[in-house]
PDB file of N, CA, C and O and ligand atoms in Angstrom:
ATOM      1  N   MET M 246      72.350 117.435  98.679  1.00  0.00           N
ATOM      2  CA  MET M 246      72.662 118.164  97.442  1.00  0.00           C
ATOM      3  C   MET M 246      72.931 119.629  97.751  1.00  0.00           C
ATOM      4  O   MET M 246      72.228 120.246  98.546  1.00  0.00           O
ATOM      5  N   ALA M 247      73.940 120.179  97.128  1.00  0.00           N
ATOM      6  CA  ALA M 247      74.219 121.608  97.275  1.00  0.00           C
ATOM      7  C   ALA M 247      73.121 122.414  96.589  1.00  0.00           C
ATOM      8  O   ALA M 247      72.629 122.029  95.530  1.00  0.00           O
ATOM      9  N   GLN M 248      72.733 123.492  97.232  1.00  0.00           N
ATOM     10  CA  GLN M 248      71.660 124.329  96.707  1.00  0.00           C
ATOM     11  C   GLN M 248      72.200 125.711  96.353  1.00  0.00           C
ATOM     12  O   GLN M 248      73.095 126.211  97.040  1.00  0.00           O
ATOM     13  N   PRO M 249      71.656 126.371  95.316  1.00  0.00           N
ATOM     14  CA  PRO M 249      72.046 127.745  95.039  1.00  0.00           C
ATOM     15  C   PRO M 249      71.607 128.669  96.163  1.00  0.00           C
ATOM     16  O   PRO M 249      70.527 128.466  96.737  1.00  0.00           O
ATOM     17  N   LYS M 250      72.450 129.650  96.479  1.00  0.00           N
ATOM     18  CA  LYS M 250      72.157 130.525  97.619  1.00  0.00           C
ATOM     19  C   LYS M 250      70.992 131.467  97.327  1.00  0.00           C
ATOM     20  O   LYS M 250      70.209 131.776  98.207  1.00  0.00           O
ATOM     21  N   LYS M 251      70.920 131.918  96.047  1.00  0.00           N
ATOM     22  CA  LYS M 251      69.863 132.862  95.666  1.00  0.00           C
ATOM     23  C   LYS M 251      69.100 132.308  94.460  1.00  0.00           C
ATOM     24  O   LYS M 251      69.677 131.606  93.617  1.00  0.00           O
ATOM     25  N   LYS M 252      67.840 132.692  94.372  1.00  0.00           N
ATOM     26  CA  LYS M 252      67.041 132.319  93.210  1.00  0.00           C
ATOM     27  C   LYS M 252      67.542 133.079  91.981  1.00  0.00           C
ATOM     28  O   LYS M 252      67.815 134.274  92.071  1.00  0.00           O
ATOM     29  N   THR M 253      67.654 132.389  90.846  1.00  0.00           N
ATOM     30  CA  THR M 253      67.981 133.063  89.584  1.00  0.00           C
ATOM     31  C   THR M 253      66.711 133.731  89.064  1.00  0.00           C
ATOM     32  O   THR M 253      65.724 133.048  88.771  1.00  0.00           O
ATOM     33  N   THR M 254      66.727 135.062  88.985  1.00  0.00           N
ATOM     34  CA  THR M 254      65.532 135.795  88.559  1.00  0.00           C
ATOM     35  C   THR M 254      65.336 135.676  87.055  1.00  0.00           C
ATOM     36  O   THR M 254      66.266 135.314  86.317  1.00  0.00           O
ATOM     37  N   ARG M 255      64.141 136.012  86.591  1.00  0.00           N
ATOM     38  CA  ARG M 255      63.869 136.012  85.146  1.00  0.00           C
ATOM     39  C   ARG M 255      64.824 136.946  84.425  1.00  0.00           C
ATOM     40  O   ARG M 255      65.292 136.677  83.331  1.00  0.00           O
ATOM     41  N   SER M 256      65.117 138.097  85.069  1.00  0.00           N
ATOM     42  CA  SER M 256      66.029 139.076  84.485  1.00  0.00           C
ATOM     43  C   SER M 256      67.420 138.492  84.311  1.00  0.00           C
ATOM     44  O   SER M 256      68.034 138.585  83.246  1.00  0.00           O
ATOM     45  N   ARG M 257      67.932 137.876  85.363  1.00  0.00           N
ATOM     46  CA  ARG M 257      69.285 137.341  85.329  1.00  0.00           C
ATOM     47  C   ARG M 257      69.394 136.168  84.361  1.00  0.00           C
ATOM     48  O   ARG M 257      70.387 136.017  83.651  1.00  0.00           O
ATOM     49  N   LYS M 258      68.367 135.367  84.316  1.00  0.00           N
ATOM     50  CA  LYS M 258      68.340 134.246  83.374  1.00  0.00           C
ATOM     51  C   LYS M 258      68.377 134.768  81.933  1.00  0.00           C
ATOM     52  O   LYS M 258      69.103 134.246  81.091  1.00  0.00           O
ATOM     53  N   GLY M 259      67.601 135.849  81.676  1.00  0.00           N
ATOM     54  CA  GLY M 259      67.579 136.450  80.344  1.00  0.00           C
ATOM     55  C   GLY M 259      68.920 137.029  79.964  1.00  0.00           C
ATOM     56  O   GLY M 259      69.387 136.861  78.837  1.00  0.00           O
ATOM     57  N   MET M 260      69.560 137.701  80.931  1.00  0.00           N
ATOM     58  CA  MET M 260      70.877 138.292  80.660  1.00  0.00           C
ATOM     59  C   MET M 260      71.904 137.219  80.319  1.00  0.00           C
ATOM     60  O   MET M 260      72.786 137.428  79.492  1.00  0.00           O
ATOM     61  N   ARG M 261      71.766 136.055  80.946  1.00  0.00           N
ATOM     62  CA  ARG M 261      72.686 134.957  80.656  1.00  0.00           C
ATOM     63  C   ARG M 261      72.386 134.382  79.268  1.00  0.00           C
ATOM     64  O   ARG M 261      73.292 134.016  78.527  1.00  0.00           O
ATOM     65  N   GLN M 262      71.092 134.296  78.929  1.00  0.00           N
ATOM     66  CA  GLN M 262      70.722 133.555  77.726  1.00  0.00           C
ATOM     67  C   GLN M 262      70.804 134.367  76.437  1.00  0.00           C
ATOM     68  O   GLN M 262      70.848 133.780  75.360  1.00  0.00           O
ATOM     69  N   TRP M 263      70.810 135.725  76.519  1.00  0.00           N
ATOM     70  CA  TRP M 263      70.847 136.484  75.267  1.00  0.00           C
ATOM     71  C   TRP M 263      72.153 136.253  74.535  1.00  0.00           C
ATOM     72  O   TRP M 263      72.214 136.297  73.316  1.00  0.00           O
ATOM     73  N   LYS M 264      73.223 135.976  75.288  1.00  0.00           N
ATOM     74  CA  LYS M 264      74.528 135.702  74.670  1.00  0.00           C
ATOM     75  C   LYS M 264      74.452 134.438  73.840  1.00  0.00           C
ATOM     76  O   LYS M 264      75.011 134.366  72.757  1.00  0.00           O
ATOM     77  N   GLU M 265      73.748 133.447  74.358  1.00  0.00           N
ATOM     78  CA  GLU M 265      73.590 132.193  73.629  1.00  0.00           C
ATOM     79  C   GLU M 265      72.779 132.408  72.364  1.00  0.00           C
ATOM     80  O   GLU M 265      73.000 131.753  71.358  1.00  0.00           O
ATOM     81  N   LYS M 266      71.835 133.348  72.439  1.00  0.00           N
ATOM     82  CA  LYS M 266      71.002 133.616  71.270  1.00  0.00           C
ATOM     83  C   LYS M 266      71.809 134.263  70.138  1.00  0.00           C
ATOM     84  O   LYS M 266      71.703 133.853  68.997  1.00  0.00           O
ATOM     85  N   ILE M 267      72.630 135.284  70.470  1.00  0.00           N
ATOM     86  CA  ILE M 267      73.390 135.950  69.418  1.00  0.00           C
ATOM     87  C   ILE M 267      74.522 135.071  68.893  1.00  0.00           C
ATOM     88  O   ILE M 267      75.006 135.275  67.795  1.00  0.00           O
ATOM     89  N   ALA M 268      74.949 134.075  69.689  1.00  0.00           N
ATOM     90  CA  ALA M 268      76.035 133.203  69.244  1.00  0.00           C
ATOM     91  C   ALA M 268      75.565 132.220  68.183  1.00  0.00           C
ATOM     92  O   ALA M 268      76.360 131.720  67.412  1.00  0.00           O
ATOM     93  N   THR M 269      74.242 131.935  68.124  1.00  0.00           N
ATOM     94  CA  THR M 269      73.727 130.985  67.151  1.00  0.00           C
ATOM     95  C   THR M 269      72.802 131.724  66.192  1.00  0.00           C
ATOM     96  O   THR M 269      71.659 131.994  66.528  1.00  0.00           O
ATOM     97  N   PRO M 270      73.302 132.110  64.981  1.00  0.00           N
ATOM     98  CA  PRO M 270      72.453 132.800  64.028  1.00  0.00           C
ATOM     99  C   PRO M 270      71.337 131.901  63.511  1.00  0.00           C
ATOM    100  O   PRO M 270      71.455 130.669  63.529  1.00  0.00           O
ATOM    101  N   ASN M 271      70.248 132.534  63.079  1.00  0.00           N
ATOM    102  CA  ASN M 271      69.055 131.806  62.658  1.00  0.00           C
ATOM    103  C   ASN M 271      69.268 131.238  61.248  1.00  0.00           C
ATOM    104  O   ASN M 271      69.113 131.932  60.261  1.00  0.00           O
ATOM    105  N   LEU M 272      69.658 129.978  61.187  1.00  0.00           N
ATOM    106  CA  LEU M 272      69.967 129.362  59.902  1.00  0.00           C
ATOM    107  C   LEU M 272      68.763 128.578  59.381  1.00  0.00           C
ATOM    108  O   LEU M 272      68.104 127.878  60.136  1.00  0.00           O
ATOM    109  N   VAL M 273      68.495 128.764  58.096  1.00  0.00           N
ATOM    110  CA  VAL M 273      67.443 127.998  57.429  1.00  0.00           C
ATOM    111  C   VAL M 273      68.038 127.390  56.160  1.00  0.00           C
ATOM    112  O   VAL M 273      69.074 127.829  55.678  1.00  0.00           O
ATOM    113  N   GLU M 274      67.344 126.403  55.618  1.00  0.00           N
ATOM    114  CA  GLU M 274      67.827 125.768  54.399  1.00  0.00           C
ATOM    115  C   GLU M 274      67.349 126.563  53.192  1.00  0.00           C
ATOM    116  O   GLU M 274      66.172 126.924  53.100  1.00  0.00           O
ATOM    117  N   CYS M 275      68.267 126.846  52.277  1.00  0.00           N
ATOM    118  CA  CYS M 275      67.901 127.549  51.045  1.00  0.00           C
ATOM    119  C   CYS M 275      66.972 126.657  50.216  1.00  0.00           C
ATOM    120  O   CYS M 275      67.296 125.501  49.969  1.00  0.00           O
ATOM    121  N   PRO M 276      65.805 127.178  49.799  1.00  0.00           N
ATOM    122  CA  PRO M 276      64.886 126.336  49.025  1.00  0.00           C
ATOM    123  C   PRO M 276      65.392 126.031  47.621  1.00  0.00           C
ATOM    124  O   PRO M 276      64.870 125.147  46.952  1.00  0.00           O
ATOM    125  N   HIS M 277      66.410 126.762  47.179  1.00  0.00           N
ATOM    126  CA  HIS M 277      66.911 126.577  45.815  1.00  0.00           C
ATOM    127  C   HIS M 277      68.106 125.631  45.760  1.00  0.00           C
ATOM    128  O   HIS M 277      68.110 124.670  45.011  1.00  0.00           O
ATOM    129  N   CYS M 278      69.136 125.919  46.591  1.00  0.00           N
ATOM    130  CA  CYS M 278      70.343 125.093  46.530  1.00  0.00           C
ATOM    131  C   CYS M 278      70.515 124.230  47.785  1.00  0.00           C
ATOM    132  O   CYS M 278      71.459 123.450  47.856  1.00  0.00           O
ATOM    133  N   HIS M 279      69.614 124.364  48.762  1.00  0.00           N
ATOM    134  CA  HIS M 279      69.570 123.521  49.967  1.00  0.00           C
ATOM    135  C   HIS M 279      70.818 123.619  50.825  1.00  0.00           C
ATOM    136  O   HIS M 279      71.221 122.650  51.458  1.00  0.00           O
ATOM    137  N   LYS M 280      71.441 124.813  50.835  1.00  0.00           N
ATOM    138  CA  LYS M 280      72.531 125.042  51.774  1.00  0.00           C
ATOM    139  C   LYS M 280      71.993 125.823  52.963  1.00  0.00           C
ATOM    140  O   LYS M 280      70.944 126.462  52.860  1.00  0.00           O
ATOM    141  N   MET M 281      72.699 125.782  54.090  1.00  0.00           N
ATOM    142  CA  MET M 281      72.261 126.496  55.274  1.00  0.00           C
ATOM    143  C   MET M 281      72.646 127.971  55.133  1.00  0.00           C
ATOM    144  O   MET M 281      73.820 128.299  54.998  1.00  0.00           O
ATOM    145  N   ILE M 282      71.637 128.837  55.173  1.00  0.00           N
ATOM    146  CA  ILE M 282      71.857 130.274  55.006  1.00  0.00           C
ATOM    147  C   ILE M 282      71.112 131.014  56.107  1.00  0.00           C
ATOM    148  O   ILE M 282      70.252 130.443  56.775  1.00  0.00           O
ATOM    149  N   LEU M 283      71.435 132.307  56.285  1.00  0.00           N
ATOM    150  CA  LEU M 283      70.714 133.155  57.226  1.00  0.00           C
ATOM    151  C   LEU M 283      69.300 133.401  56.699  1.00  0.00           C
ATOM    152  O   LEU M 283      69.118 133.647  55.501  1.00  0.00           O
ATOM    153  N   SER M 284      68.315 133.367  57.605  1.00  0.00           N
ATOM    154  CA  SER M 284      66.947 133.608  57.180  1.00  0.00           C
ATOM    155  C   SER M 284      66.753 135.071  56.801  1.00  0.00           C
ATOM    156  O   SER M 284      67.414 135.957  57.339  1.00  0.00           O
ATOM    157  N   HIS M 285      65.815 135.329  55.896  1.00  0.00           N
ATOM    158  CA  HIS M 285      65.479 136.660  55.394  1.00  0.00           C
ATOM    159  C   HIS M 285      66.676 137.352  54.745  1.00  0.00           C
ATOM    160  O   HIS M 285      66.823 138.562  54.824  1.00  0.00           O
ATOM    161  N   ARG M 286      67.547 136.553  54.128  1.00  0.00           N
ATOM    162  CA  ARG M 286      68.675 137.104  53.387  1.00  0.00           C
ATOM    163  C   ARG M 286      68.721 136.431  52.016  1.00  0.00           C
ATOM    164  O   ARG M 286      68.307 135.284  51.879  1.00  0.00           O
ATOM    165  N   VAL M 287      69.261 137.157  51.029  1.00  0.00           N
ATOM    166  CA  VAL M 287      69.515 136.547  49.731  1.00  0.00           C
ATOM    167  C   VAL M 287      70.582 135.474  49.920  1.00  0.00           C
ATOM    168  O   VAL M 287      71.575 135.686  50.632  1.00  0.00           O
ATOM    169  N   CYS M 288      70.380 134.308  49.320  1.00  0.00           N
ATOM    170  CA  CYS M 288      71.327 133.216  49.466  1.00  0.00           C
ATOM    171  C   CYS M 288      72.660 133.600  48.839  1.00  0.00           C
ATOM    172  O   CYS M 288      72.702 133.988  47.669  1.00  0.00           O
ATOM    173  N   PRO M 289      73.765 133.544  49.594  1.00  0.00           N
ATOM    174  CA  PRO M 289      75.061 133.937  49.033  1.00  0.00           C
ATOM    175  C   PRO M 289      75.629 132.908  48.056  1.00  0.00           C
ATOM    176  O   PRO M 289      76.595 133.196  47.358  1.00  0.00           O
ATOM    177  N   TYR M 290      75.041 131.720  47.986  1.00  0.00           N
ATOM    178  CA  TYR M 290      75.570 130.667  47.127  1.00  0.00           C
ATOM    179  C   TYR M 290      74.924 130.688  45.747  1.00  0.00           C
ATOM    180  O   TYR M 290      75.594 130.521  44.737  1.00  0.00           O
ATOM    181  N   CYS M 291      73.582 130.898  45.703  1.00  0.00           N
ATOM    182  CA  CYS M 291      72.905 130.862  44.410  1.00  0.00           C
ATOM    183  C   CYS M 291      72.236 132.197  44.066  1.00  0.00           C
ATOM    184  O   CYS M 291      71.798 132.388  42.942  1.00  0.00           O
ATOM    185  N   GLY M 292      72.153 133.133  45.028  1.00  0.00           N
ATOM    186  CA  GLY M 292      71.593 134.453  44.744  1.00  0.00           C
ATOM    187  C   GLY M 292      70.080 134.498  44.725  1.00  0.00           C
ATOM    188  O   GLY M 292      69.506 135.488  44.310  1.00  0.00           O
ATOM    189  N   TYR M 293      69.422 133.429  45.184  1.00  0.00           N
ATOM    190  CA  TYR M 293      67.966 133.390  45.156  1.00  0.00           C
ATOM    191  C   TYR M 293      67.378 133.900  46.464  1.00  0.00           C
ATOM    192  O   TYR M 293      67.920 133.684  47.535  1.00  0.00           O
ATOM    193  N   TYR M 294      66.253 134.561  46.339  1.00  0.00           N
ATOM    194  CA  TYR M 294      65.453 134.944  47.505  1.00  0.00           C
ATOM    195  C   TYR M 294      64.012 135.071  47.064  1.00  0.00           C
ATOM    196  O   TYR M 294      63.740 135.651  46.005  1.00  0.00           O
ATOM    197  N   ASP M 295      63.085 134.496  47.822  1.00  0.00           N
ATOM    198  CA  ASP M 295      61.655 134.572  47.545  1.00  0.00           C
ATOM    199  C   ASP M 295      61.335 134.017  46.146  1.00  0.00           C
ATOM    200  O   ASP M 295      60.532 134.564  45.414  1.00  0.00           O
ATOM    201  N   GLY M 296      62.026 132.940  45.764  1.00  0.00           N
ATOM    202  CA  GLY M 296      61.733 132.261  44.511  1.00  0.00           C
ATOM    203  C   GLY M 296      62.259 132.925  43.268  1.00  0.00           C
ATOM    204  O   GLY M 296      62.005 132.470  42.162  1.00  0.00           O
ATOM    205  N   GLU M 297      63.022 134.024  43.440  1.00  0.00           N
ATOM    206  CA  GLU M 297      63.582 134.710  42.286  1.00  0.00           C
ATOM    207  C   GLU M 297      65.074 134.880  42.459  1.00  0.00           C
ATOM    208  O   GLU M 297      65.552 135.006  43.584  1.00  0.00           O
ATOM    209  N   GLN M 298      65.804 134.960  41.338  1.00  0.00           N
ATOM    210  CA  GLN M 298      67.219 135.279  41.420  1.00  0.00           C
ATOM    211  C   GLN M 298      67.375 136.779  41.565  1.00  0.00           C
ATOM    212  O   GLN M 298      66.979 137.555  40.691  1.00  0.00           O
ATOM    213  N   LYS M 299      67.912 137.196  42.714  1.00  0.00           N
ATOM    214  CA  LYS M 299      68.012 138.630  43.021  1.00  0.00           C
ATOM    215  C   LYS M 299      69.390 139.186  42.683  1.00  0.00           C
ATOM    216  O   LYS M 299      69.512 140.335  42.292  1.00  0.00           O
ATOM    217  N   ILE M 300      70.423 138.377  42.890  1.00  0.00           N
ATOM    218  CA  ILE M 300      71.777 138.839  42.590  1.00  0.00           C
ATOM    219  C   ILE M 300      72.475 137.773  41.753  1.00  0.00           C
ATOM    220  O   ILE M 300      72.104 136.600  41.792  1.00  0.00           O
ATOM    221  N   VAL M 301      73.469 138.200  40.989  1.00  0.00           N
ATOM    222  CA  VAL M 301      74.272 137.259  40.211  1.00  0.00           C
ATOM    223  C   VAL M 301      75.510 136.942  41.037  1.00  0.00           C
ATOM    224  O   VAL M 301      76.311 137.827  41.326  1.00  0.00           O
ATOM    225  N   VAL M 302      75.622 135.693  41.451  1.00  0.00           N
ATOM    226  CA  VAL M 302      76.726 135.286  42.309  1.00  0.00           C
ATOM    227  C   VAL M 302      77.984 135.088  41.469  1.00  0.00           C
ATOM    228  O   VAL M 302      77.931 134.528  40.378  1.00  0.00           O
ATOM    229  N   GLY M 303      79.095 135.605  41.976  1.00  0.00           N
ATOM    230  CA  GLY M 303      80.368 135.456  41.271  1.00  0.00           C
ATOM    231  C   GLY M 303      80.793 136.713  40.564  1.00  0.00           C
ATOM    232  O   GLY M 303      81.963 137.051  40.525  1.00  0.00           O
ATOM    233  N   ALA M 304      79.841 137.483  40.027  1.00  0.00           N
ATOM    234  CA  ALA M 304      80.163 138.723  39.337  1.00  0.00           C
ATOM    235  C   ALA M 304      80.202 139.872  40.338  1.00  0.00           C
ATOM    236  O   ALA M 304      79.298 140.009  41.160  1.00  0.00           O
ATOM    237  N   LYS M 305      81.254 140.660  40.262  1.00  0.00           N
ATOM    238  CA  LYS M 305      81.354 141.811  41.146  1.00  0.00           C
ATOM    239  C   LYS M 305      80.536 142.964  40.597  1.00  0.00           C
ATOM    240  O   LYS M 305      80.508 143.195  39.381  1.00  0.00           O
ATOM    241  N   GLU M 306      79.898 143.685  41.533  1.00  0.00           N
ATOM    242  CA  GLU M 306      79.095 144.833  41.109  1.00  0.00           C
ATOM    243  C   GLU M 306      79.972 145.997  40.706  1.00  0.00           C
ATOM    244  O   GLU M 306      80.950 146.312  41.383  1.00  0.00           O
ATOM    245  N   LYS M 307      79.606 146.628  39.579  1.00  0.00           N
ATOM    246  CA  LYS M 307      80.353 147.800  39.126  1.00  0.00           C
ATOM    247  C   LYS M 307      79.453 149.017  39.178  1.00  0.00           C
ATOM    248  O   LYS M 307      78.287 148.944  38.787  1.00  0.00           O
ATOM    249  N   LYS M 308      80.017 150.119  39.610  1.00  0.00           N
ATOM    250  CA  LYS M 308      79.248 151.357  39.648  1.00  0.00           C
ATOM    251  C   LYS M 308      79.293 152.016  38.274  1.00  0.00           C
ATOM    252  O   LYS M 308      80.341 152.102  37.642  1.00  0.00           O
ATOM    253  N   LYS M 309      78.123 152.481  37.844  1.00  0.00           N
ATOM    254  CA  LYS M 309      78.059 153.154  36.557  1.00  0.00           C
ATOM    255  C   LYS M 309      78.286 154.640  36.747  1.00  0.00           C
ATOM    256  O   LYS M 309      77.638 155.269  37.588  1.00  0.00           O
ATOM    257  N   GLY M 310      79.238 155.179  35.955  1.00  0.00           N
ATOM    258  CA  GLY M 310      79.625 156.567  36.113  1.00  0.00           C
ATOM    259  C   GLY M 310      78.628 157.488  35.497  1.00  0.00           C
ATOM    260  O   GLY M 310      78.519 158.628  35.822  1.00  0.00           O
TER     261      GLY M 310
HETATM  262 ZN1  LIG A 688      70.731 129.036  47.576  1.00  0.00          ZN
END
């Protein structure tokens, strides 16, 4: 069997693997609408976070003058 010439260090292994980590965002299931969403974010589909509706989905925010 062919062998690697040098040992892969913990540092080098980490440098290789951080790319894989950022490529796969941390997805969790929304407890309200059961779609896959980013964790610790308001759900973009139903606007719920932490058991409450935080934003109204579909309506654009308007600034009050
Ligand atoms: Zn949701």
